[in-house]
Coordinates of C-alpha atoms in Angstrom, one line a residue:
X6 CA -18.9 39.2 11.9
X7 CA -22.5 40.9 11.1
X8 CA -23.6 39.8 7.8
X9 CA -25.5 43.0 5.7
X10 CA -29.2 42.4 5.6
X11 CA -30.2 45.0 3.0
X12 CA -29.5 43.4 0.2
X13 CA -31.4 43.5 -3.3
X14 CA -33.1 40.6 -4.8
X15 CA -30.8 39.0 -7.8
X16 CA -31.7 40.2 -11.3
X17 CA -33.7 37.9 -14.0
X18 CA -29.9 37.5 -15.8
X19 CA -27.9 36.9 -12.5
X20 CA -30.8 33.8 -12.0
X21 CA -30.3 32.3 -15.2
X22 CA -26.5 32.3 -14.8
X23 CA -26.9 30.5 -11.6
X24 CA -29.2 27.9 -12.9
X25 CA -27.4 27.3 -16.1
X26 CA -24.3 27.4 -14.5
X27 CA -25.4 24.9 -11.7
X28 CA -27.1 22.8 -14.3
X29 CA -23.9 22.7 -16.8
X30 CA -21.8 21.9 -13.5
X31 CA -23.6 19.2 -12.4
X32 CA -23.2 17.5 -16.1
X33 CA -19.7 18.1 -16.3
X34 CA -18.8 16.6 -13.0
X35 CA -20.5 13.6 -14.0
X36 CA -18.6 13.5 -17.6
X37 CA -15.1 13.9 -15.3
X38 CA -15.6 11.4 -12.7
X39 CA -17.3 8.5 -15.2
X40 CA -14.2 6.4 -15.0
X41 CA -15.1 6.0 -11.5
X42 CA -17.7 3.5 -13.0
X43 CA -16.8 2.7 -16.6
X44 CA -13.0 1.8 -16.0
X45 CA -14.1 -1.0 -13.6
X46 CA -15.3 -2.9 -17.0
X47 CA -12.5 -1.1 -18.4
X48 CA -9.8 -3.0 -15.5
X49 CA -11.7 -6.8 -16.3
X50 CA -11.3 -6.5 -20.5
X51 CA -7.5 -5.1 -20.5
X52 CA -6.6 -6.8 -17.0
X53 CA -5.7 -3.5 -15.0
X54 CA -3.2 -3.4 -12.1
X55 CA -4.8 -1.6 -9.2
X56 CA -1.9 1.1 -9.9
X57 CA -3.2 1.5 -13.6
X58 CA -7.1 1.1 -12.6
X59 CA -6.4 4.3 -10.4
X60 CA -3.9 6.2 -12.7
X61 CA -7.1 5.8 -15.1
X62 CA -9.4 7.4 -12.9
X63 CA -7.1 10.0 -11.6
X64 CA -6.0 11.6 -15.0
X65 CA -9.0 13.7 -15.9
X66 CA -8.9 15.1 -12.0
X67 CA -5.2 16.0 -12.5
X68 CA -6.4 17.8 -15.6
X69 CA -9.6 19.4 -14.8
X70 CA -7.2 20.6 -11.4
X71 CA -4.6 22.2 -13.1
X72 CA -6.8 24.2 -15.7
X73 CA -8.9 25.7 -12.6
X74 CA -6.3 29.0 -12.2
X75 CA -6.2 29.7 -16.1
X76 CA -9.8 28.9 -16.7
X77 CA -10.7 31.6 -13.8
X78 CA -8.5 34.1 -15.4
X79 CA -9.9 33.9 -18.8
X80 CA -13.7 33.9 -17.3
X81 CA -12.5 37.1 -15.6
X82 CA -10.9 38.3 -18.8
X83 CA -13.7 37.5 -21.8
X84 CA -16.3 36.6 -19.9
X85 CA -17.8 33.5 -18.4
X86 CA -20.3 32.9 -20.4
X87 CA -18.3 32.4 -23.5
X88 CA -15.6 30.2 -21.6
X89 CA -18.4 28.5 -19.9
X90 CA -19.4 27.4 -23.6
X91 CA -16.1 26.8 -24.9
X92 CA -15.7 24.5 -22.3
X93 CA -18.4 22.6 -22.6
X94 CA -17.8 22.1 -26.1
X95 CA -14.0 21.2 -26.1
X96 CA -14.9 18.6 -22.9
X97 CA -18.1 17.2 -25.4
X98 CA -15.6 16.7 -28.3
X99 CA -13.1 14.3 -26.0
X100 CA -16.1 12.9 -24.9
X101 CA -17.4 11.6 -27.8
X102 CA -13.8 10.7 -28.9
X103 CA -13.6 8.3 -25.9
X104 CA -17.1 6.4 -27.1
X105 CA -14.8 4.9 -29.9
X106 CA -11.6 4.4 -27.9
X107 CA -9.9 1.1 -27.2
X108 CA -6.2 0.6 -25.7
X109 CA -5.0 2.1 -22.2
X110 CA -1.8 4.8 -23.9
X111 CA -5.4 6.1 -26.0
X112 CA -7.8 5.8 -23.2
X113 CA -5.5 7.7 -20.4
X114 CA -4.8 10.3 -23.6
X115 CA -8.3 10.8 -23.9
X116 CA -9.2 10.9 -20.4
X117 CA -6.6 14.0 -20.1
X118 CA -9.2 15.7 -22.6
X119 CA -12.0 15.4 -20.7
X120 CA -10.7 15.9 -17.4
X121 CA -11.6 19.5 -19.1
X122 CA -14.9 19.4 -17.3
X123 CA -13.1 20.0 -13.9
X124 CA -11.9 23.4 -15.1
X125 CA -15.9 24.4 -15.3
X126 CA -15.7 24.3 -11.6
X127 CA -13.5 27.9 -11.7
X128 CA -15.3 29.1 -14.6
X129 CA -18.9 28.7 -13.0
X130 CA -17.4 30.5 -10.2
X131 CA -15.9 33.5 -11.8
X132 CA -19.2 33.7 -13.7
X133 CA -21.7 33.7 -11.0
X134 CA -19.1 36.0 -9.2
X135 CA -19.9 38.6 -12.3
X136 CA -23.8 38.8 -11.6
X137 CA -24.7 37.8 -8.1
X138 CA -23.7 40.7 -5.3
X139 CA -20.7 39.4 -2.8
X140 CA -23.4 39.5 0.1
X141 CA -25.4 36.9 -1.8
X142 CA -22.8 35.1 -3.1
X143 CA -22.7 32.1 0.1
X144 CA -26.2 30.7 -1.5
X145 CA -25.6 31.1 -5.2
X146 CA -21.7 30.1 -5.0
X147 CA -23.5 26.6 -2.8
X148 CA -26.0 26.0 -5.5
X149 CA -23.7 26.1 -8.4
X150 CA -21.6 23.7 -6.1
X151 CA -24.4 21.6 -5.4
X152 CA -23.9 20.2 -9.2
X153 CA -21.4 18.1 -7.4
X154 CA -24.1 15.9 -7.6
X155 CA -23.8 15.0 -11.3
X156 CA -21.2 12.3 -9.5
X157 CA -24.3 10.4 -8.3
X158 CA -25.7 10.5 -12.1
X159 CA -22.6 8.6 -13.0
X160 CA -22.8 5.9 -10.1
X161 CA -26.7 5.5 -10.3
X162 CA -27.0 5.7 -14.6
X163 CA -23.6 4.7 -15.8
X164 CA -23.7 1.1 -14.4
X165 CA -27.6 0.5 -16.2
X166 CA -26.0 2.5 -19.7
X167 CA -22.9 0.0 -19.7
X168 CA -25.5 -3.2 -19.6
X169 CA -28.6 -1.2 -21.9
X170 CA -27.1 -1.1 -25.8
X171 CA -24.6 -4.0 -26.2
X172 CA -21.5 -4.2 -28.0
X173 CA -21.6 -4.4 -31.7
X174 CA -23.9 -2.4 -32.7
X175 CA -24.5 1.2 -35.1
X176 CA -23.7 3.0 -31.8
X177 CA -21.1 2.3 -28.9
X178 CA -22.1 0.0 -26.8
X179 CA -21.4 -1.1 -23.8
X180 CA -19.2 0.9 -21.4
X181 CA -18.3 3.0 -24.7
X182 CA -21.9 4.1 -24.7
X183 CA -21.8 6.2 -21.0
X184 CA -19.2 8.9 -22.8
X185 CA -21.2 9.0 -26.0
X186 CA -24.6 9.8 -24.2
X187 CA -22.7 12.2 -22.4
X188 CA -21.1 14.1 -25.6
X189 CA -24.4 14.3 -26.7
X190 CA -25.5 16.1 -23.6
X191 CA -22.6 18.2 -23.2
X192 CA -23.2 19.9 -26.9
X193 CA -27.0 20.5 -25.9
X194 CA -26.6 22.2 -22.9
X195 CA -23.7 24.5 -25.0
X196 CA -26.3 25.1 -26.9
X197 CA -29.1 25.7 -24.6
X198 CA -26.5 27.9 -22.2
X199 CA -25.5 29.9 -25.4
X200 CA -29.1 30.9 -26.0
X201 CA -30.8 31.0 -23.1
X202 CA -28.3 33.1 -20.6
X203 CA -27.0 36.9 -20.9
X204 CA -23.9 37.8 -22.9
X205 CA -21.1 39.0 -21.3
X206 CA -20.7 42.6 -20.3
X207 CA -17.9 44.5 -21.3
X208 CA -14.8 43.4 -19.5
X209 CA -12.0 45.9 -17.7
X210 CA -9.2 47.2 -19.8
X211 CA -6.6 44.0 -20.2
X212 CA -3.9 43.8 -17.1
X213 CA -1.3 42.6 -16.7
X214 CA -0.6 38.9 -15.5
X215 CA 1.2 40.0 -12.4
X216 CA -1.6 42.1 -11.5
X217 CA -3.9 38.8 -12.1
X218 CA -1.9 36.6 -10.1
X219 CA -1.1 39.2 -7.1
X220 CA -3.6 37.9 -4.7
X221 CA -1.6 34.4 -4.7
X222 CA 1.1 35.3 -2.9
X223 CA -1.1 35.9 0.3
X224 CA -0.6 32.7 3.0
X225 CA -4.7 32.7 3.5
X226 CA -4.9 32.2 -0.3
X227 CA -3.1 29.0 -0.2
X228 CA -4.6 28.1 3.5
X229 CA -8.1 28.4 1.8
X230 CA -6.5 25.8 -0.8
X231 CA -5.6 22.9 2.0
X232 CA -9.5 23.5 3.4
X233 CA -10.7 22.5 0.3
X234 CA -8.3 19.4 0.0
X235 CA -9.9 18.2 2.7
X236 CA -13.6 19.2 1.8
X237 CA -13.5 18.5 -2.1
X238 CA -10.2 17.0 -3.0
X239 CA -11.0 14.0 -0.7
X240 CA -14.8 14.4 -2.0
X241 CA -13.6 13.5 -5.1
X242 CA -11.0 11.1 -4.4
X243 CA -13.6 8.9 -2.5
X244 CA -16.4 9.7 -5.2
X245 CA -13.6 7.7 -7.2
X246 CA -12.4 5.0 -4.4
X247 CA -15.4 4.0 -2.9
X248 CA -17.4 2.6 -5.8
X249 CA -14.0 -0.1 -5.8
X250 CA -14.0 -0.4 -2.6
X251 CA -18.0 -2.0 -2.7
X252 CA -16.7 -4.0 -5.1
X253 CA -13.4 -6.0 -3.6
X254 CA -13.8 -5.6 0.1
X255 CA -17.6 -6.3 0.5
X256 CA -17.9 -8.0 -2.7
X257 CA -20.9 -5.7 -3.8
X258 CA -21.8 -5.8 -7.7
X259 CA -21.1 -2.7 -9.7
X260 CA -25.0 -1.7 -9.8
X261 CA -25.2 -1.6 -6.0
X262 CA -21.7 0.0 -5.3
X263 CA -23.0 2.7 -8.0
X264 CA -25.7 3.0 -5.5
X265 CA -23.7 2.8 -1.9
X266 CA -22.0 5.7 -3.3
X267 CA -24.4 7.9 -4.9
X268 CA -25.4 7.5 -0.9
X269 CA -22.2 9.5 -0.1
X270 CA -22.7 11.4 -2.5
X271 CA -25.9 13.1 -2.7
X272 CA -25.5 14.9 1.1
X273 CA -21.8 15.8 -0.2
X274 CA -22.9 17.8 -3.0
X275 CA -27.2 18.5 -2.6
X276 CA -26.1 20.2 1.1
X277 CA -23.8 22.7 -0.8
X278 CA -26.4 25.2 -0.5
X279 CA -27.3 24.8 3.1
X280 CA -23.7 25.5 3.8
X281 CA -24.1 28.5 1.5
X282 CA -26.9 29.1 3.4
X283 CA -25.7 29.0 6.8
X284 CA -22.8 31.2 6.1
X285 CA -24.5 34.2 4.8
X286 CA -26.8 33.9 7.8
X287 CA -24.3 32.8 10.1
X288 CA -20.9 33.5 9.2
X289 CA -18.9 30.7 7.3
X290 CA -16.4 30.3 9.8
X291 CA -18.0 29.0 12.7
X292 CA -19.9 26.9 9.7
X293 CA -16.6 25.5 8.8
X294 CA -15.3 24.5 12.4
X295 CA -18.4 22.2 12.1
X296 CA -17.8 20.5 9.2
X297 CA -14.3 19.7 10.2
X298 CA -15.8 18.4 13.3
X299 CA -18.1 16.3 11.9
X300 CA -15.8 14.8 8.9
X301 CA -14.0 13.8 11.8
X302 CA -16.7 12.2 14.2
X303 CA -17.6 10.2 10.7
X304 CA -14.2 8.7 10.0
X305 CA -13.2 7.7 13.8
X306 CA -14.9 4.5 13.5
X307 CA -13.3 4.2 9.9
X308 CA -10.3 3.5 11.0
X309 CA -11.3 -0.3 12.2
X310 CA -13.2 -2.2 9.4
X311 CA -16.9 -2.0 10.0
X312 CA -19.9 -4.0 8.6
X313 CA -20.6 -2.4 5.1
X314 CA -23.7 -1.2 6.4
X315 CA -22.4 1.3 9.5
X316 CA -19.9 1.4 6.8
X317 CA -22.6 3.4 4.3
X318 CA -24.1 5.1 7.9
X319 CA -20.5 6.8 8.4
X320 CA -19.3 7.4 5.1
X321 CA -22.6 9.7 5.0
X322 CA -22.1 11.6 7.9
X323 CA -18.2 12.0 6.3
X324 CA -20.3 13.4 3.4
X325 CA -22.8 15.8 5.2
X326 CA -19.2 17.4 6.6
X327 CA -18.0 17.6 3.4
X328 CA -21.1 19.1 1.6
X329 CA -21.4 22.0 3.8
X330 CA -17.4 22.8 4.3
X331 CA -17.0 23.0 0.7
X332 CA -19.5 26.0 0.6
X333 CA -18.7 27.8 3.5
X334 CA -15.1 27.7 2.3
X335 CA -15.8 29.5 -0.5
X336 CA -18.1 32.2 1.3
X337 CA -14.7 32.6 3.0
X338 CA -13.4 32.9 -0.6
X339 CA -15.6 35.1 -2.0
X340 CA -15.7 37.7 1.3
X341 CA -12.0 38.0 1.3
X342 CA -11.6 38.3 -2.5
X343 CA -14.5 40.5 -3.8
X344 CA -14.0 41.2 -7.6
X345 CA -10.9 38.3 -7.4
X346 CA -12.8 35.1 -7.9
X347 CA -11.6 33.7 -10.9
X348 CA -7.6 33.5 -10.3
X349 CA -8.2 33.3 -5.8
X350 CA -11.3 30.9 -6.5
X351 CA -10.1 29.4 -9.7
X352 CA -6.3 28.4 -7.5
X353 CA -8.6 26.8 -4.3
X354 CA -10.3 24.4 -6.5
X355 CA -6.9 23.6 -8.7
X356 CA -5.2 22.7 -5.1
X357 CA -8.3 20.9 -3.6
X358 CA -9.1 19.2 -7.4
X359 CA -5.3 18.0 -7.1
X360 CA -5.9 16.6 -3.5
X361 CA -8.5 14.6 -5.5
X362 CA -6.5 13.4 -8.0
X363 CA -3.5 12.8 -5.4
X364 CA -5.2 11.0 -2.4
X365 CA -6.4 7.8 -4.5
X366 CA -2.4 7.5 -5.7
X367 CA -1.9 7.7 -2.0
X368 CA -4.4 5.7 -0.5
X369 CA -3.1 2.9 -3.3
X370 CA 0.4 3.5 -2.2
X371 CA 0.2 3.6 1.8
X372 CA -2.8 0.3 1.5
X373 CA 0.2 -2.4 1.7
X374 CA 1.6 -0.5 5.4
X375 CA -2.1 0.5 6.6
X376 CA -4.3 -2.1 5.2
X377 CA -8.1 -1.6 4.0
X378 CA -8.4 1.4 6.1
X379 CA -5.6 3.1 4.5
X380 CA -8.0 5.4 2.9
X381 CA -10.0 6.4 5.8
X382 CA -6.7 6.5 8.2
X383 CA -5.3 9.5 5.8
X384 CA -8.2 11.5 5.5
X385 CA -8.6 11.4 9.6
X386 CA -5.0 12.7 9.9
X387 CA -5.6 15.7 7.0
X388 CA -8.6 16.8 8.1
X389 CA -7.6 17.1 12.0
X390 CA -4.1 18.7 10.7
X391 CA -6.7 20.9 8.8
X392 CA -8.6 21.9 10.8
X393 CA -5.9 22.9 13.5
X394 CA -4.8 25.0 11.2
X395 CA -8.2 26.5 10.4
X396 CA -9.1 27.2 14.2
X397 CA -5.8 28.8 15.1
X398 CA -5.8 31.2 12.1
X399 CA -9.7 32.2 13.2
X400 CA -8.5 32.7 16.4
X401 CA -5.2 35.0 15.2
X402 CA -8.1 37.0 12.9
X403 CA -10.4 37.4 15.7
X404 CA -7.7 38.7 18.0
X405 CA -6.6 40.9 15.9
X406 CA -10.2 42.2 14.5
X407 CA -9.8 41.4 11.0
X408 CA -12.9 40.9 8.9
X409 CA -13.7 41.1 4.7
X410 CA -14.7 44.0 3.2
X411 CA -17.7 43.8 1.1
X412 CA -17.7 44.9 -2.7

């Protein structure tokens, strides 16, 4: 597949949506995975099962998952800067809520509310999709990805915010205080994004939903779906696992396991736009067979306990996979779908954000039969059933001389 070169530079608007999309992004996914941190001081006060711990960090991923279709459609509909704001505002509101929240029926009601911040993922999407040409859209689609990193702002700044303002005072304290600094941020950056980016341009005629949802009953749709299980659905349910797993298998404090992770984390989201990168300039799926390659030559060792420092080494590696297959999946997205990003794009990331919510339920259940490794023996099999998968199709395509069309 040949790749136009003659392509024109992105407009002054189509930049600022990029950066105040990736920006917005990368707070939100910090807002909707801080129970990866704050419910471990959460599980000591209330005395968590491991099965409620988990339930507790799952529920805003099952949320955020399941709002990525409809949240695509309306960014398509009205606009993504005005849902991009909307969002931000209803996920800052829950937020803030949560800062005053005691109980586990309120916190998991609560934590429903802000898994809103996952649905941003399909909205920042659609958005970008509206301003940057589809020939361009492999580097600006990874950068907005790229704010997968807010993750790391949890693990690195959430554990020093739990122990800075103790309890009792005007203000939350303790863990109380991560979601109130983080409301706070989240109605700022509605703010800033409100003023500082282009409004919306006059949207098609309405259609109707059927015509919306057309593109979903194609097999490749749903194929791009179980890619993304394996490249985002698992980077979130280990963005959530493995600060626990510091913890209570190599009996790391919170403050280093924050750190330990934010290790796997940072090459998971920052490569984002190298993948991008590398599939404009040399076609996302050969960029893809990689990273299921080398997700796989990370976790082999994985499946035998290892010293927690090849331990960090190969959950890395795991990570660089991960970074760069969850961009070029969405070239592949994007090439295949021009002008159909929100409901094609917004349905990937609600099946791979439900892997993440799914896989730490399943890595709890399946511990007591596999052991410790539980988590690392599943994600092995997925990704090489995956990637099977992934290989034959390209091969089927190339056989038959099938390539995207270009908007």
């Amino acid at each position: 597949m040949t790749v136009p070169t003659a392509v024109p530079p992105l407009s002054p608007d189509a930049r600022r949506v990029v950066t105040a999309a990736t920006l917005g992004f990368t707070l939100m996914f910090a807002v909707w995975v801080m129970f990866a941190i704050v419910a471990l001081p959460i599980r000591q006060a209330l005395g968590l099962s491991d099965a409620q711990f988990t339930l507790l960090t799952a529920i805003p991923v099952l949320t955020g998952s399941l709002l990525r279709l409809p949240a695509g459609i309306w960014a398509d509909r009205y606009g993504g800067q005005r849902v991009f704001v909307a969002n931000l505002l209803l996920t800052a509101a829950f937020s803030l809520a949560l800062a005053w929240a005691d109980g586990y029926r309120t916190l998991l009601t609560l934590a429903l509310g802000v898994g809103l911040a996952g649905a941003s993922f399909a909205v920042g999407n659609a958005w970008i999709a509206q301003w940057v040409p589809t020939a361009r859209q492999g580097l600006a689609l990874g950068t907005f990805g790229a704010g997968n990193a807010g993750a790391s702002l949890t693990k690195l700044l959430a554990p020093l915010m739990i122990t800075l303002v103790p309890a009792g005072l005007l203000i939350p304290g303790g863990w109380h205080f991560v979601p109130f600094v983080f409301g706070l941020l989240l109605l700022a950056c509605a703010a800033l994004t409100a003023r500082f980016t282009p409004p919306d341009a006059p949207r098609p005629a309405a259609r109707p939903l059927g015509d919306w949802l057309r593109p979903l009953r194609r097999a490749q749709v749903w194929r791009f779906g179980l890619y993304y299980v394996v490249f985002f659905g698992a980077y979130v349910a280990y963005s959530l696992f493995l600060p626990k797993y510091y913890v209570d298998h190599y009996g790391a404090p919170l403050a280093q396991a924050g750190l330990l992770t934010a290790l796997f984390i940072f090459p998971a989201s920052l490569l984002r736009p190298l993948g991008g990168y590398l599939s404009d300039r040399f076609g996302p799926r050969g960029v893809t067979t990689a990273s299921f390659g080398l997700m796989l030559a990370g976790l082999l060792p994985l499946l035998r306990d290892v010293p927690m420092t090849p331990f960090m080494l190969l959950t890395t590696v795991v990570g660089v996979g991960m970074g760069i297959g969850k961009a070029s999946t969405y070239t592949l997205v994007a090439q295949w779908n021009p002008g159909q990003m929100g409901v094609v794009g917004g349905l990937v990331g609600l099946l791979g954000g439900l892997g993440g919510f799914f896989l730490p339920l399943l890595f709890t259940a399946l511990k007591p039969t596999l052991g410790a490794q539980a988590a690392f023996v599943t994600l092995f099999a997925l990704t090489a059933l995956s990637g099977v998968v992934f290989v034959a199709n390209m091969v089927r395509l190339k056989v038959l001389g099938r390539a995207p069309s270009y908007a």
